[in-house]
């Protein structure tokens, strides 16, 4: 039975971690940034050295093919992959594991001179973390980009996608050309760390993912009146930050109480203007994110939070502007792919459970065009999106071998 070369996989994970490495550990490697482009060049060289075809599509997705050098409905490919961009001060496995384990699987299959019935392709999807717009590369591949929005897509700090892609040598207007031909993908399976505590605390080595949450993001702008922080009487202040803070606390309560028990929410971006200590904030901006496995719940929560914001504005005499900025829908994973994952676990003698993913993933775009699924391995202590994100080396090897078995099953169909 073909197995992965674990030493080679661990070596590649360590090599990729160098690009954007932080002094105290962890990595910051946003898409289209110089460290990201260095990592792209390194990945393309690794794909070629593994004896695979390597190419980059107009959305910046990196692809490596065994038996394919492009996508065609004449020979639907079995696709795997994930992403090599990271959050700021993130871990070295989020995304990287799925790309490098996928590369290792195709490398091991080629070395074993196995000739699967279907071509196999590994992808590194661009901007999964959504610095400029969530799941950008896989959204483009699946033909779901909002083309009209591309010129105005920007990071929270204002940098435009068009400028970031141009700096890396890409024309953002051409990204929609990355859309795969209909019927060109037979199935998709992605290996990822769970990024939460459930597998680790249950002591279960592998999960087949059965669904992936939807993620909604809105930008809220609270407009009060800048004033002198010392001389303005307290009862005459129109403090935009206090309105935003009031909203943040009450929106969290609302989502926890009315979200059906599996909804979560976060406010990770806050801007206060003019942002100096001796001026009452005239303007405050929040990016509010919420997630749920159920789309109706998400819509209900979004509307309730919008009503809350307006109510706070009315009571505090603060202007409120609400912009819905991004939305991904919850998806069910393919029972066929889940069955292939479970069969691979059985063959390896590994216990396997089923989980819903509380994180968003590229697989939820691929689920719109093909049968898609995911394999999770435990995150030690449930840690992720932090520099001490880690999984045991044995867990990484187990996950890669389950991915290999799953790919071989799907490629033999
Ligand atoms: O945010 C997420 O859920 C994923 O890690 N990008
Ligand atoms: Mn992530
Ligand atoms: Mn990820």
XYZ file of C-alpha atoms and ligand atoms in Angstrom:
421
model
C 0.000 0.000 0.000
C 1.356 3.415 -0.986
C 2.072 5.674 1.983
C 3.383 9.208 2.251
C 7.010 10.064 2.915
C 6.457 11.693 6.316
C 10.004 13.041 6.633
C 9.663 14.833 3.297
C 6.279 16.263 4.320
C 7.609 17.576 7.628
C 10.638 19.041 5.851
C 8.395 20.908 3.392
C 6.209 22.227 6.247
C 9.332 23.558 7.956
C 10.601 25.071 4.685
C 7.333 26.841 3.902
C 7.220 28.211 7.460
C 10.347 30.263 6.694
C 8.432 32.659 4.424
C 7.035 35.376 6.683
C 8.459 33.699 9.794
C 8.156 35.729 13.022
C 11.009 35.954 15.545
C 9.041 34.292 18.351
C 7.489 31.621 16.101
C 4.470 31.621 13.840
C 4.112 33.391 10.540
C 2.592 36.414 8.818
C 2.224 35.718 5.082
C -0.698 37.655 3.574
C -1.596 36.881 -0.016
C 0.250 38.863 -2.734
C 2.827 40.118 -0.172
C 6.589 39.700 -0.828
C 6.909 36.691 1.558
C 3.838 35.152 -0.082
C 5.306 35.584 -3.565
C 8.572 34.022 -2.374
C 6.543 31.127 -0.964
C 4.704 30.803 -4.295
C 8.003 30.526 -6.171
C 9.243 27.939 -3.670
C 6.031 25.900 -4.003
C 6.175 25.940 -7.803
C 9.765 24.641 -7.618
C 8.716 21.881 -5.185
C 5.844 20.861 -7.470
C 8.187 20.632 -10.450
C 10.832 18.763 -8.416
C 8.126 16.244 -7.491
C 7.724 15.511 -11.208
C 4.310 17.188 -11.505
C 3.047 19.804 -13.969
C 2.983 23.255 -12.378
C 0.921 26.267 -13.371
C -0.658 29.433 -11.962
C -4.113 30.621 -13.007
C -5.319 34.243 -13.471
C -6.600 34.361 -9.878
C -3.142 33.495 -8.567
C -4.032 29.919 -7.631
C -0.970 27.612 -7.781
C -1.704 24.188 -9.270
C 0.272 20.957 -9.538
C -0.944 18.123 -11.756
C -0.308 14.386 -12.021
C -1.693 13.370 -15.406
C -2.958 16.906 -16.055
C -1.492 20.330 -16.852
C -4.847 22.093 -17.024
C -8.525 21.417 -16.250
C -10.756 19.798 -18.841
C -14.213 18.255 -18.790
C -12.776 15.574 -21.088
C -10.802 14.216 -18.104
C -12.368 15.396 -14.820
C -9.676 15.669 -12.152
C -9.662 14.687 -8.519
C -8.629 17.879 -6.761
C -7.085 18.475 -3.360
C -5.373 21.451 -1.737
C -5.853 24.372 0.628
C -4.000 27.696 1.007
C -0.538 29.072 1.820
C -1.609 32.564 2.823
C -1.937 33.131 6.569
C -3.586 35.478 9.019
C -1.308 37.985 10.733
C 0.681 36.236 13.515
C -0.789 32.907 12.486
C 0.388 29.329 12.673
C 2.443 27.301 10.237
C -0.193 24.590 9.584
C -3.444 26.459 8.775
C -3.707 25.878 5.021
C -0.087 24.804 4.568
C -0.910 21.302 5.796
C -3.514 20.734 3.082
C -1.323 22.043 0.273
C 1.840 20.189 1.297
C 0.064 16.943 2.212
C -1.681 17.101 -1.172
C 1.665 17.652 -2.881
C 3.144 14.745 -0.918
C 0.279 12.457 -1.921
C 0.720 13.193 -5.627
C 4.503 12.856 -5.259
C 4.139 9.460 -3.518
C 1.641 8.224 -6.125
C 3.991 9.224 -8.934
C 6.956 7.545 -7.185
C 4.921 4.351 -6.753
C 4.342 4.429 -10.527
C 0.671 4.023 -9.751
C -1.446 5.231 -12.637
C -4.791 6.373 -11.234
C -7.712 6.278 -13.619
C -8.233 10.029 -13.191
C -5.810 12.948 -13.169
C -4.961 14.394 -9.760
C -4.368 18.081 -9.056
C -3.235 19.895 -5.899
C -4.128 23.572 -5.454
C -2.924 26.440 -3.282
C -5.930 28.800 -3.406
C -5.117 32.496 -3.205
C -6.264 34.716 -0.334
C -8.243 32.081 1.546
C -7.990 34.233 4.672
C -9.775 36.992 2.803
C -7.473 39.947 3.437
C -9.103 41.478 0.351
C -12.220 39.300 0.094
C -12.902 35.877 1.580
C -11.875 32.666 -0.200
C -10.863 34.712 -3.262
C -8.941 32.142 -5.308
C -11.356 29.236 -4.878
C -14.277 31.624 -5.452
C -12.693 32.591 -8.787
C -12.017 28.933 -9.690
C -15.663 28.091 -8.975
C -16.934 31.009 -11.073
C -18.434 32.807 -8.060
C -16.459 36.080 -8.065
C -18.494 39.284 -7.941
C -16.729 40.776 -10.973
C -18.200 44.253 -10.445
C -16.781 44.321 -6.918
C -13.173 43.594 -7.893
C -12.173 47.262 -8.410
C -13.386 48.190 -4.928
C -12.213 45.093 -3.007
C -9.803 46.227 -0.307
C -8.202 45.153 2.944
C -9.371 46.616 6.259
C -6.365 48.952 6.164
C -7.538 50.293 2.800
C -5.051 48.598 0.457
C -6.891 47.719 -2.764
C -6.835 44.184 -4.195
C -6.067 45.623 -7.621
C -2.878 47.232 -6.291
C -1.775 44.186 -4.269
C -2.217 41.854 -7.241
C -0.473 44.304 -9.602
C 2.494 44.424 -7.207
C 2.687 40.614 -7.504
C 2.376 40.771 -11.303
C -1.326 39.906 -11.674
C -4.176 41.790 -13.344
C -7.115 41.540 -10.902
C -9.570 42.146 -13.748
C -8.494 38.823 -15.273
C -9.172 36.778 -12.093
C -12.609 35.600 -13.327
C -10.812 33.813 -16.182
C -9.659 31.268 -13.584
C -13.128 29.708 -13.577
C -12.855 25.973 -14.223
C -14.687 24.506 -17.199
C -17.994 22.894 -16.152
C -17.488 19.237 -15.298
C -13.695 19.535 -15.035
C -13.570 18.431 -11.367
C -14.584 14.887 -10.407
C -14.295 15.505 -6.630
C -12.441 17.670 -4.101
C -11.026 16.729 -0.696
C -9.047 19.033 1.618
C -6.931 18.097 4.628
C -6.953 20.739 7.372
C -6.283 21.112 11.073
C -9.553 21.351 13.012
C -8.504 24.715 14.468
C -10.639 23.991 17.530
C -10.651 21.719 20.597
C -13.164 18.988 19.749
C -10.939 16.247 18.256
C -8.093 16.940 20.680
C -10.378 16.732 23.733
C -12.168 13.634 22.417
C -8.851 11.911 21.649
C -10.023 11.040 18.131
C -7.338 11.160 15.410
C -9.426 11.897 12.304
C -12.732 13.539 11.399
C -14.656 13.407 8.159
C -16.316 16.826 7.888
C -20.055 16.751 7.137
C -20.744 20.483 6.834
C -19.005 23.875 6.887
C -20.353 27.041 8.498
C -21.368 30.151 6.635
C -19.572 33.379 7.543
C -21.116 36.853 7.330
C -19.139 40.097 7.696
C -20.491 43.659 8.002
C -18.769 46.998 8.422
C -20.519 49.361 10.862
C -19.670 53.071 10.936
C -20.809 55.091 13.963
C -20.718 58.879 13.471
C -20.834 61.212 16.512
C -19.018 64.493 17.058
C -15.339 65.049 17.714
C -14.945 67.344 20.711
C -12.402 68.445 23.291
C -11.910 65.590 25.750
C -11.436 67.971 28.663
C -13.752 70.891 28.202
C -16.824 69.241 26.695
C -19.410 68.550 29.452
C -20.089 64.816 29.760
C -23.797 65.188 28.999
C -23.089 66.987 25.718
C -20.745 64.434 24.177
C -21.711 62.394 21.121
C -19.073 59.716 21.556
C -18.984 57.373 18.536
C -16.754 54.845 20.294
C -19.184 54.398 23.202
C -21.970 53.642 20.732
C -19.716 51.096 19.014
C -18.759 49.544 22.347
C -22.403 49.352 23.384
C -23.166 47.594 20.105
C -20.257 45.167 20.433
C -21.338 43.970 23.873
C -25.042 43.680 23.037
C -24.514 42.087 19.602
C -22.478 39.338 21.262
C -25.312 38.661 23.751
C -27.830 38.618 20.909
C -25.895 36.049 18.864
C -25.257 33.800 21.865
C -28.906 33.948 23.011
C -30.626 33.753 19.613
C -28.098 31.839 17.514
C -29.370 28.354 18.197
C -26.342 27.294 20.213
C -23.910 26.843 17.300
C -23.599 30.463 16.146
C -20.559 32.499 17.053
C -19.557 36.110 16.581
C -16.433 38.228 16.713
C -15.351 41.840 16.312
C -11.668 41.820 15.462
C -11.307 45.148 13.644
C -11.982 48.470 15.432
C -11.010 51.909 14.197
C -11.542 55.096 16.241
C -11.160 58.498 14.573
C -9.302 60.852 15.023
C -7.757 58.314 17.403
C -5.965 60.546 19.878
C -6.543 60.604 23.620
C -7.637 64.238 23.974
C -10.450 64.156 21.382
C -13.885 62.606 21.930
C -14.151 60.032 19.096
C -16.152 61.505 16.249
C -16.195 58.273 14.287
C -15.818 54.573 15.095
C -15.737 51.655 12.658
C -16.233 47.959 13.418
C -16.015 44.836 11.279
C -18.580 42.463 12.734
C -18.345 38.761 11.798
C -20.798 35.986 12.616
C -20.887 32.283 11.744
C -23.437 29.508 11.839
C -24.039 26.119 10.216
C -27.519 27.422 9.323
C -28.069 30.212 6.760
C -31.555 31.171 7.959
C -30.121 31.694 11.426
C -27.374 33.869 9.952
C -29.921 36.029 8.124
C -32.072 36.323 11.249
C -29.051 37.341 13.344
C -27.815 39.817 10.726
C -31.165 41.592 10.650
C -31.451 41.592 14.455
C -27.967 43.082 14.799
C -28.722 45.745 12.211
C -31.858 46.715 14.141
C -29.805 46.808 17.347
C -27.262 49.161 15.760
C -29.972 51.532 14.588
C -31.650 51.483 17.999
C -28.356 52.340 19.715
C -27.796 55.149 17.224
C -31.259 56.603 17.879
C -30.848 56.485 21.654
C -27.343 57.970 21.635
C -27.840 60.519 18.844
C -25.197 58.801 16.753
C -25.367 58.202 13.004
C -25.062 54.545 11.988
C -24.088 53.189 8.560
C -24.137 49.420 7.967
C -22.483 47.716 4.972
C -22.735 43.965 4.481
C -19.258 43.230 3.114
C -19.046 39.475 2.615
C -21.031 36.291 2.991
C -20.325 32.624 2.465
C -23.153 30.121 2.767
C -23.033 27.002 4.912
C -22.564 23.860 2.827
C -23.068 20.153 3.293
C -20.082 18.001 2.363
C -20.488 15.151 -0.101
C -21.515 11.813 1.465
C -19.484 10.134 -1.301
C -16.298 11.953 -0.280
C -17.047 11.400 3.419
C -17.408 7.663 2.691
C -14.037 7.662 0.933
C -12.467 9.305 3.996
C -14.034 6.747 6.340
C -12.888 3.880 4.070
C -9.327 5.240 4.155
C -9.472 5.407 7.962
C -10.790 1.846 8.140
C -7.996 0.605 5.892
C -5.471 2.323 8.182
C -7.177 1.092 11.339
C -7.873 4.656 12.477
C -10.912 5.722 14.511
C -12.830 8.401 12.648
C -15.659 10.685 13.723
C -17.830 13.238 11.920
C -17.718 16.977 12.678
C -19.089 20.187 11.265
C -16.417 22.770 10.526
C -16.722 25.946 12.622
C -14.078 27.521 10.389
C -14.620 28.576 6.810
C -12.695 26.814 4.070
C -12.146 26.780 0.306
C -14.011 23.445 0.266
C -17.238 25.371 0.709
C -16.714 26.984 -2.681
C -15.680 23.700 -4.308
C -18.901 22.164 -2.912
C -20.784 24.486 -5.279
C -19.291 22.816 -8.388
C -18.390 19.241 -7.342
C -18.591 16.640 -4.595
C -16.399 18.152 -1.877
C -15.251 17.033 1.546
C -12.633 17.612 4.216
C -10.439 15.625 6.554
C -9.546 17.110 9.970
C -6.699 16.256 12.298
C -6.578 17.507 15.892
C -5.185 20.927 16.770
C -3.190 20.607 19.967
C -5.138 22.491 22.658
C -7.531 23.641 19.925
C -5.112 26.469 19.120
C -5.195 28.193 15.734
C -4.941 31.689 14.249
C -2.153 32.204 16.810
C 1.581 31.646 16.633
C 1.543 28.560 18.893
C -0.808 26.624 16.564
C 0.497 23.054 16.507
C -0.424 19.436 15.724
C 1.548 16.303 16.601
C 3.865 15.037 13.828
C 2.119 11.643 14.045
C -1.254 13.349 13.565
C 0.090 15.092 10.473
C 1.335 11.785 9.049
C -1.980 10.051 9.816
C -3.917 12.860 8.143
C -1.720 12.755 5.049
C -2.122 8.969 4.715
C -5.903 9.284 5.082
C -5.832 11.961 2.382
C -3.758 9.629 0.172
C -6.194 6.754 0.598
C -9.137 9.056 -0.080
C -7.558 10.467 -3.245
C -6.779 6.974 -4.558
C -10.373 5.887 -3.932
C -11.813 8.929 -5.708
C -9.322 8.649 -8.582
C -10.275 5.012 -9.149
C -13.992 5.794 -9.554
O -11.553 32.230 9.265
C -11.627 31.055 8.991
O -12.564 30.407 9.373
C -10.544 30.391 8.184
O -9.492 30.048 9.029
N -10.085 31.253 7.132
Mn -7.329 30.416 8.751
Mn -7.395 27.555 6.669
